[in-house]
Structures are given as structure tokens and as C-alpha cells.
Amino acid sequence: MNEELEKIYAKIGEMEREITNLRQGYIIVNQRYNKSLESLKVLTSFATQAAKRSAAATELSLQAARNSVTAAKEAALESAITAANAAADAASTAALAAVESAAAAAAAASAAATASAQQAEQAVLQSAAEAAEASRIAAVCAAEAAGLAFEVSAMTRSPKQS
């Protein structure tokens, strides 16, 4: 009977050690999870900021395209074909910049969406939604800038009507 009790106590001791090891393993995994979660939050925050800045850059590019349209119209009225062509080129370049900014906003929104897919926490989801909205704004501005560039190009390339 003594021998059986010793075996039982030995088994209990093994189980206690295993439980201790499992607890320590859980603590390590939990710490790593928390660090990963914090990294995802930071990544999402940066991606959201990048998307917002890209949208702002796209809006500025759109304004540059609008200014180019105005300059091209004024130059066309004054028969300054060289200036009108330069304005058309500026509008085209502004449109390209707007498209690039929209692409950057979309990439940032994608990064934020990826982070939110990995951790469906409210703050992360909100950041992803903000990044997606910034991307939408950038795309709308890029499309309008491209249309303005086309308008300026068509206006300056067509023969002057008197």
C-alpha cells in the first residue's frame, strides 16, 4: 500500500509540474498576443493616417488641376498657346499625382483592413473604416482631376474659335 501511495504522490507531483509549465506557457502566449495586438493597433493607426494624408494630397492635386483649367482658359482667351499647353501639362501631372495618391490611400486602407481582419476590436475597425473613407475620397478626387486634365487638354489642343 505504501508503494502505491508513493506512485500516486509521484504522479500528482508530475501533474503539478505540468500544470505549472502550462500556466507559464499560457502567460508567455498571452504576453505575445498582447504585443501583437498592440502592434496591429499601431499599424492600423499609421495606415489610417497614411490614407488620410493621401486623400488630402489628392484633394490638393485636384485643386492644382482646377487651377490649371482656369489658367488654360485664360491663356486660350489671350492666344497664349504655349501657356495653355503648359497648363494642360500641369493638369495632366496633377491628375497623375492624384491617381498615385489614391493608390497610396487604397494601399493604406488595405493594410488597415488586414489588421482589422486579424483583430476585430472596435478601435481597429474604426481606423479601418476611416482609412477606407479616405481612400474613397482620394479616388473621387483623382477621377475629377483626370476629367479636368482631359478637359484642359482638349481645350488647348483644339483650334481657337473666334
PDB file of N, CA and C in Angstrom, residues 37 39-45 108-121 123-125 127-128:
ATOM      1  N   LEU A  37      -1.251  42.377 -30.626  1.00  0.00           N
ATOM      2  CA  LEU A  37      -2.446  43.213 -30.691  1.00  0.00           C
ATOM      3  C   LEU A  37      -2.062  44.689 -30.686  1.00  0.00           C
ATOM      4  N   SER A  39       0.770  45.940 -31.662  1.00  0.00           N
ATOM      5  CA  SER A  39       1.400  46.215 -32.958  1.00  0.00           C
ATOM      6  C   SER A  39       0.350  46.424 -34.042  1.00  0.00           C
ATOM      7  N   LEU A  40      -0.692  45.607 -34.031  1.00  0.00           N
ATOM      8  CA  LEU A  40      -1.772  45.771 -35.010  1.00  0.00           C
ATOM      9  C   LEU A  40      -2.470  47.113 -34.838  1.00  0.00           C
ATOM     10  N   LYS A  41      -2.665  47.525 -33.601  1.00  0.00           N
ATOM     11  CA  LYS A  41      -3.296  48.821 -33.360  1.00  0.00           C
ATOM     12  C   LYS A  41      -2.427  49.946 -33.913  1.00  0.00           C
ATOM     13  N   VAL A  42      -1.129  49.867 -33.663  1.00  0.00           N
ATOM     14  CA  VAL A  42      -0.211  50.893 -34.162  1.00  0.00           C
ATOM     15  C   VAL A  42      -0.186  50.881 -35.687  1.00  0.00           C
ATOM     16  N   LEU A  43      -0.086  49.692 -36.279  1.00  0.00           N
ATOM     17  CA  LEU A  43      -0.093  49.571 -37.738  1.00  0.00           C
ATOM     18  C   LEU A  43      -1.360  50.177 -38.322  1.00  0.00           C
ATOM     19  N   THR A  44      -2.484  49.864 -37.734  1.00  0.00           N
ATOM     20  CA  THR A  44      -3.755  50.387 -38.228  1.00  0.00           C
ATOM     21  C   THR A  44      -3.805  51.901 -38.103  1.00  0.00           C
ATOM     22  N   SER A  45      -3.310  52.413 -37.011  1.00  0.00           N
ATOM     23  CA  SER A  45      -3.288  53.861 -36.817  1.00  0.00           C
ATOM     24  C   SER A  45      -2.424  54.534 -37.883  1.00  0.00           C
ATOM     25  N   ALA A 108      -3.045  51.893 -48.043  1.00  0.00           N
ATOM     26  CA  ALA A 108      -3.138  52.095 -46.595  1.00  0.00           C
ATOM     27  C   ALA A 108      -4.450  51.543 -46.053  1.00  0.00           C
ATOM     28  N   ALA A 109      -5.512  51.743 -46.799  1.00  0.00           N
ATOM     29  CA  ALA A 109      -6.809  51.202 -46.372  1.00  0.00           C
ATOM     30  C   ALA A 109      -6.771  49.682 -46.351  1.00  0.00           C
ATOM     31  N   SER A 110      -6.071  49.106 -47.316  1.00  0.00           N
ATOM     32  CA  SER A 110      -5.929  47.652 -47.356  1.00  0.00           C
ATOM     33  C   SER A 110      -5.159  47.145 -46.140  1.00  0.00           C
ATOM     34  N   ALA A 111      -4.100  47.860 -45.775  1.00  0.00           N
ATOM     35  CA  ALA A 111      -3.327  47.469 -44.586  1.00  0.00           C
ATOM     36  C   ALA A 111      -4.193  47.556 -43.335  1.00  0.00           C
ATOM     37  N   ALA A 112      -4.976  48.614 -43.243  1.00  0.00           N
ATOM     38  CA  ALA A 112      -5.858  48.758 -42.081  1.00  0.00           C
ATOM     39  C   ALA A 112      -6.916  47.662 -42.057  1.00  0.00           C
ATOM     40  N   ALA A 113      -7.442  47.324 -43.222  1.00  0.00           N
ATOM     41  CA  ALA A 113      -8.450  46.263 -43.292  1.00  0.00           C
ATOM     42  C   ALA A 113      -7.852  44.918 -42.909  1.00  0.00           C
ATOM     43  N   THR A 114      -6.611  44.679 -43.337  1.00  0.00           N
ATOM     44  CA  THR A 114      -5.930  43.433 -42.978  1.00  0.00           C
ATOM     45  C   THR A 114      -5.755  43.346 -41.465  1.00  0.00           C
ATOM     46  N   ALA A 115      -5.342  44.451 -40.869  1.00  0.00           N
ATOM     47  CA  ALA A 115      -5.163  44.465 -39.417  1.00  0.00           C
ATOM     48  C   ALA A 115      -6.488  44.231 -38.706  1.00  0.00           C
ATOM     49  N   SER A 116      -7.543  44.847 -39.215  1.00  0.00           N
ATOM     50  CA  SER A 116      -8.833  44.671 -38.548  1.00  0.00           C
ATOM     51  C   SER A 116      -9.368  43.262 -38.741  1.00  0.00           C
ATOM     52  N   ALA A 117      -9.014  42.636 -39.861  1.00  0.00           N
ATOM     53  CA  ALA A 117      -9.444  41.253 -40.080  1.00  0.00           C
ATOM     54  C   ALA A 117      -8.767  40.317 -39.086  1.00  0.00           C
ATOM     55  N   GLN A 118      -7.546  40.664 -38.695  1.00  0.00           N
ATOM     56  CA  GLN A 118      -6.824  39.818 -37.749  1.00  0.00           C
ATOM     57  C   GLN A 118      -7.284  40.042 -36.316  1.00  0.00           C
ATOM     58  N   GLN A 119      -7.761  41.241 -36.035  1.00  0.00           N
ATOM     59  CA  GLN A 119      -8.219  41.513 -34.674  1.00  0.00           C
ATOM     60  C   GLN A 119      -9.432  42.421 -34.746  1.00  0.00           C
ATOM     61  N   ALA A 120     -10.589  41.853 -34.579  1.00  0.00           N
ATOM     62  CA  ALA A 120     -11.839  42.605 -34.710  1.00  0.00           C
ATOM     63  C   ALA A 120     -12.128  43.381 -33.432  1.00  0.00           C
ATOM     64  N   GLU A 121     -11.306  44.347 -33.154  1.00  0.00           N
ATOM     65  CA  GLU A 121     -11.513  45.191 -31.987  1.00  0.00           C
ATOM     66  C   GLU A 121     -12.068  46.527 -32.475  1.00  0.00           C
ATOM     67  N   ALA A 123     -11.596  49.743 -31.927  1.00  0.00           N
ATOM     68  CA  ALA A 123     -10.688  50.811 -32.352  1.00  0.00           C
ATOM     69  C   ALA A 123     -10.055  50.489 -33.699  1.00  0.00           C
ATOM     70  N   VAL A 124      -9.691  49.234 -33.896  1.00  0.00           N
ATOM     71  CA  VAL A 124      -9.077  48.812 -35.152  1.00  0.00           C
ATOM     72  C   VAL A 124     -10.097  48.900 -36.281  1.00  0.00           C
ATOM     73  N   LEU A 125     -11.308  48.449 -36.030  1.00  0.00           N
ATOM     74  CA  LEU A 125     -12.357  48.516 -37.047  1.00  0.00           C
ATOM     75  C   LEU A 125     -12.671  49.961 -37.415  1.00  0.00           C
ATOM     76  N   SER A 127     -10.614  52.542 -37.263  1.00  0.00           N
ATOM     77  CA  SER A 127      -9.495  53.042 -38.063  1.00  0.00           C
ATOM     78  C   SER A 127      -9.569  52.525 -39.490  1.00  0.00           C
ATOM     79  N   ALA A 128      -9.919  51.269 -39.648  1.00  0.00           N
ATOM     80  CA  ALA A 128     -10.040  50.700 -40.992  1.00  0.00           C
ATOM     81  C   ALA A 128     -11.151  51.394 -41.766  1.00  0.00           C
TER      82      ALA A 128
END
